Short mmCIF file of C-alpha atoms in Angstrom, two decimals:
data_model
loop_
_atom_site.label_atom_id
_atom_site.label_comp_id
_atom_site.label_asym_id
_atom_site.label_seq_id
_atom_site.Cartn_x
_atom_site.Cartn_y
_atom_site.Cartn_z
CA MET W 25 -154.74 55.14 -58.06
CA SER W 26 -158.08 56.89 -57.71
CA THR W 27 -158.61 60.42 -56.59
CA THR W 28 -161.55 61.73 -54.71
CA ALA W 29 -163.17 64.74 -56.32
CA GLN W 30 -163.25 67.72 -54.05
CA PRO W 31 -166.55 69.55 -53.86
CA ARG W 32 -166.54 72.83 -55.70
CA THR W 33 -167.16 75.80 -53.46
CA VAL W 34 -167.92 79.37 -54.35
CA GLY W 35 -167.19 82.21 -51.99
CA THR W 36 -164.72 82.67 -49.23
CA GLY W 37 -164.63 82.36 -45.52
CA PRO W 38 -165.25 79.55 -43.08
CA ARG W 39 -168.41 77.53 -43.32
CA ARG W 40 -168.49 76.29 -39.74
CA SER W 41 -167.41 77.63 -36.39
CA SER W 42 -164.21 76.15 -35.01
CA SER W 43 -165.13 76.65 -31.36
CA PRO W 44 -168.27 76.75 -29.24
CA GLN W 45 -167.61 80.39 -28.33
CA GLU W 46 -167.54 81.56 -31.97
CA PRO W 47 -170.83 82.23 -33.71
CA MET W 48 -171.77 79.95 -36.58
CA ALA W 49 -170.61 81.17 -39.95
CA PHE W 50 -173.27 82.03 -42.48
CA ASP W 51 -173.92 79.55 -45.30
CA VAL W 52 -176.15 80.53 -48.24
CA MET W 53 -176.49 76.86 -49.16
CA ASN W 54 -178.47 76.30 -45.95
CA PRO W 55 -182.11 77.26 -46.64
CA ALA W 56 -182.60 78.41 -43.04
CA CYS W 57 -179.58 80.72 -43.05
CA PRO W 58 -180.35 84.46 -43.12
CA SER W 59 -177.49 85.00 -45.55
CA ARG W 60 -179.77 83.50 -48.19
CA THR W 61 -182.14 86.47 -47.93
CA VAL W 62 -179.15 88.81 -48.15
CA LEU W 63 -178.09 87.07 -51.36
CA ARG W 64 -181.65 87.29 -52.69
CA HIS W 65 -181.71 91.05 -52.06
CA LEU W 66 -178.33 91.53 -53.73
CA THR W 67 -179.33 89.60 -56.82
CA ASP W 68 -182.83 90.94 -57.33
CA ARG W 69 -183.69 92.65 -60.58
CA TRP W 70 -182.75 96.22 -59.61
CA THR W 71 -180.15 96.23 -56.80
CA PRO W 72 -177.14 95.45 -59.03
CA LEU W 73 -178.19 98.18 -61.47
CA ILE W 74 -178.65 100.71 -58.67
CA VAL W 75 -175.22 99.86 -57.23
CA SER W 76 -173.72 100.37 -60.70
CA ALA W 77 -175.53 103.70 -61.08
CA LEU W 78 -174.34 104.95 -57.66
CA ALA W 79 -170.77 103.64 -58.00
CA PRO W 80 -169.38 106.95 -59.33
CA GLY W 81 -171.05 108.96 -56.57
CA SER W 82 -174.17 110.58 -55.19
CA LEU W 83 -177.32 110.79 -57.31
CA ARG W 84 -180.78 112.21 -56.87
CA PHE W 85 -183.84 109.98 -57.29
CA GLY W 86 -184.56 111.14 -60.85
CA GLN W 87 -180.95 110.58 -61.86
CA VAL W 88 -181.00 107.03 -60.49
CA ARG W 89 -184.27 106.38 -62.33
CA SER W 90 -182.82 107.74 -65.59
CA GLN W 91 -179.74 105.54 -65.35
CA VAL W 92 -181.69 102.44 -64.34
CA ALA W 93 -183.97 102.53 -67.35
CA GLY W 94 -187.21 100.58 -67.10
CA VAL W 95 -187.74 100.74 -63.35
CA THR W 96 -190.96 102.35 -62.15
CA ALA W 97 -190.87 105.07 -59.51
CA LYS W 98 -192.71 102.80 -57.07
CA VAL W 99 -190.33 99.86 -57.50
CA LEU W 100 -187.28 102.13 -57.38
CA THR W 101 -188.53 103.66 -54.12
CA GLN W 102 -189.11 100.19 -52.63
CA THR W 103 -185.68 98.96 -53.72
CA LEU W 104 -183.88 102.07 -52.43
CA ARG W 105 -185.64 101.68 -49.05
CA SER W 106 -184.67 98.02 -48.89
CA MET W 107 -181.06 98.86 -49.73
CA GLU W 108 -181.05 101.60 -47.08
CA ARG W 109 -182.44 99.13 -44.53
CA ASP W 110 -179.68 96.66 -45.44
CA GLY W 111 -177.03 99.34 -44.89
CA LEU W 112 -176.03 99.54 -48.56
CA LEU W 113 -176.87 103.19 -49.12
CA THR W 114 -177.73 106.40 -47.35
CA ARG W 115 -180.57 108.75 -48.15
CA THR W 116 -179.87 112.40 -47.41
CA VAL W 117 -182.70 114.93 -47.43
CA THR W 118 -181.71 118.58 -47.82
CA ALA W 119 -184.31 121.16 -46.79
CA SER W 120 -185.17 123.15 -49.88
CA VAL W 121 -188.17 123.76 -52.12
CA PRO W 122 -188.66 121.17 -53.45
CA PRO W 123 -186.80 118.96 -50.95
CA ARG W 124 -183.57 117.52 -52.31
CA VAL W 125 -182.92 113.82 -51.73
CA ASP W 126 -179.53 112.31 -52.53
CA TYR W 127 -178.51 108.66 -52.47
CA ASP W 128 -174.95 107.46 -51.79
CA LEU W 129 -173.47 104.02 -51.35
CA THR W 130 -172.16 103.29 -47.86
CA ALA W 131 -168.82 101.53 -47.38
CA LEU W 132 -170.78 98.27 -47.32
CA GLY W 133 -172.53 99.19 -50.57
CA GLN W 134 -169.22 100.22 -52.14
CA SER W 135 -167.85 96.76 -51.33
CA LEU W 136 -170.40 95.43 -53.86
CA ILE W 137 -168.96 97.42 -56.76
CA PRO W 138 -166.23 94.89 -57.73
CA PRO W 139 -168.38 91.72 -57.66
CA ILE W 140 -171.32 93.42 -59.38
CA GLY W 141 -168.92 94.90 -61.92
CA ALA W 142 -167.56 91.42 -62.60
CA LEU W 143 -171.08 90.06 -63.12
CA ARG W 144 -171.91 92.95 -65.43
CA ASP W 145 -168.72 92.38 -67.44
CA TRP W 146 -169.54 88.68 -67.71
CA ALA W 147 -173.15 89.34 -68.78
CA GLU W 148 -172.13 91.90 -71.39
CA GLY W 149 -169.21 89.76 -72.62
CA HIS W 150 -171.23 86.55 -72.94
CA ALA W 151 -174.69 87.85 -73.89
CA GLY W 152 -174.19 86.77 -77.52
CA GLU W 153 -173.32 83.22 -76.50
CA VAL W 154 -176.27 82.98 -74.13
CA LEU W 155 -178.65 84.32 -76.79
CA ALA W 156 -177.28 81.81 -79.32
CA ALA W 157 -177.77 78.99 -76.82
CA ARG W 158 -181.37 80.11 -76.25
CA ARG W 159 -182.04 80.21 -79.99
CA ALA W 160 -180.63 76.70 -80.38
CA TRP W 161 -182.72 75.46 -77.48
CA ASP W 162 -185.87 77.19 -78.72
CA ALA W 163 -185.33 75.75 -82.20
CA GLY W 164 -185.98 72.37 -80.67
CA SER W 165 -182.59 70.79 -80.65
CA GLY W 166 -182.44 70.86 -76.85
CA GLU W 167 -178.67 71.06 -77.27
CA VAL W 168 -176.44 74.03 -76.80
#
């Protein structure tokens, strides 16, 4: 008796609409789907680190930059603006000299904390294995 392998899927939720009145569900596997750009923004170099930095609460620009070591002020500003545009964080300016600017995750941004935390845990827990695999590959064996 043979069994048919079921395709492996990642994620949750419906992939297709069940009625003509319902909007089509998003599908990151479809190159024309806008959810692909959302995924790209969420997995860029700095967004996961900024979400992790803001997870405990509000931070000022300099505090975010200190916690997300290695990011330039220009790139951090661009990433924060993009995240604000996507509804992931709020930027609050308080009138003072100098002006005070605080960043907070929105409810939508806070919903990223568990999955980004899981990715961080995986990366930190498996970094040694990945580095060993790279060394083996780079040594010319081509095998992990």
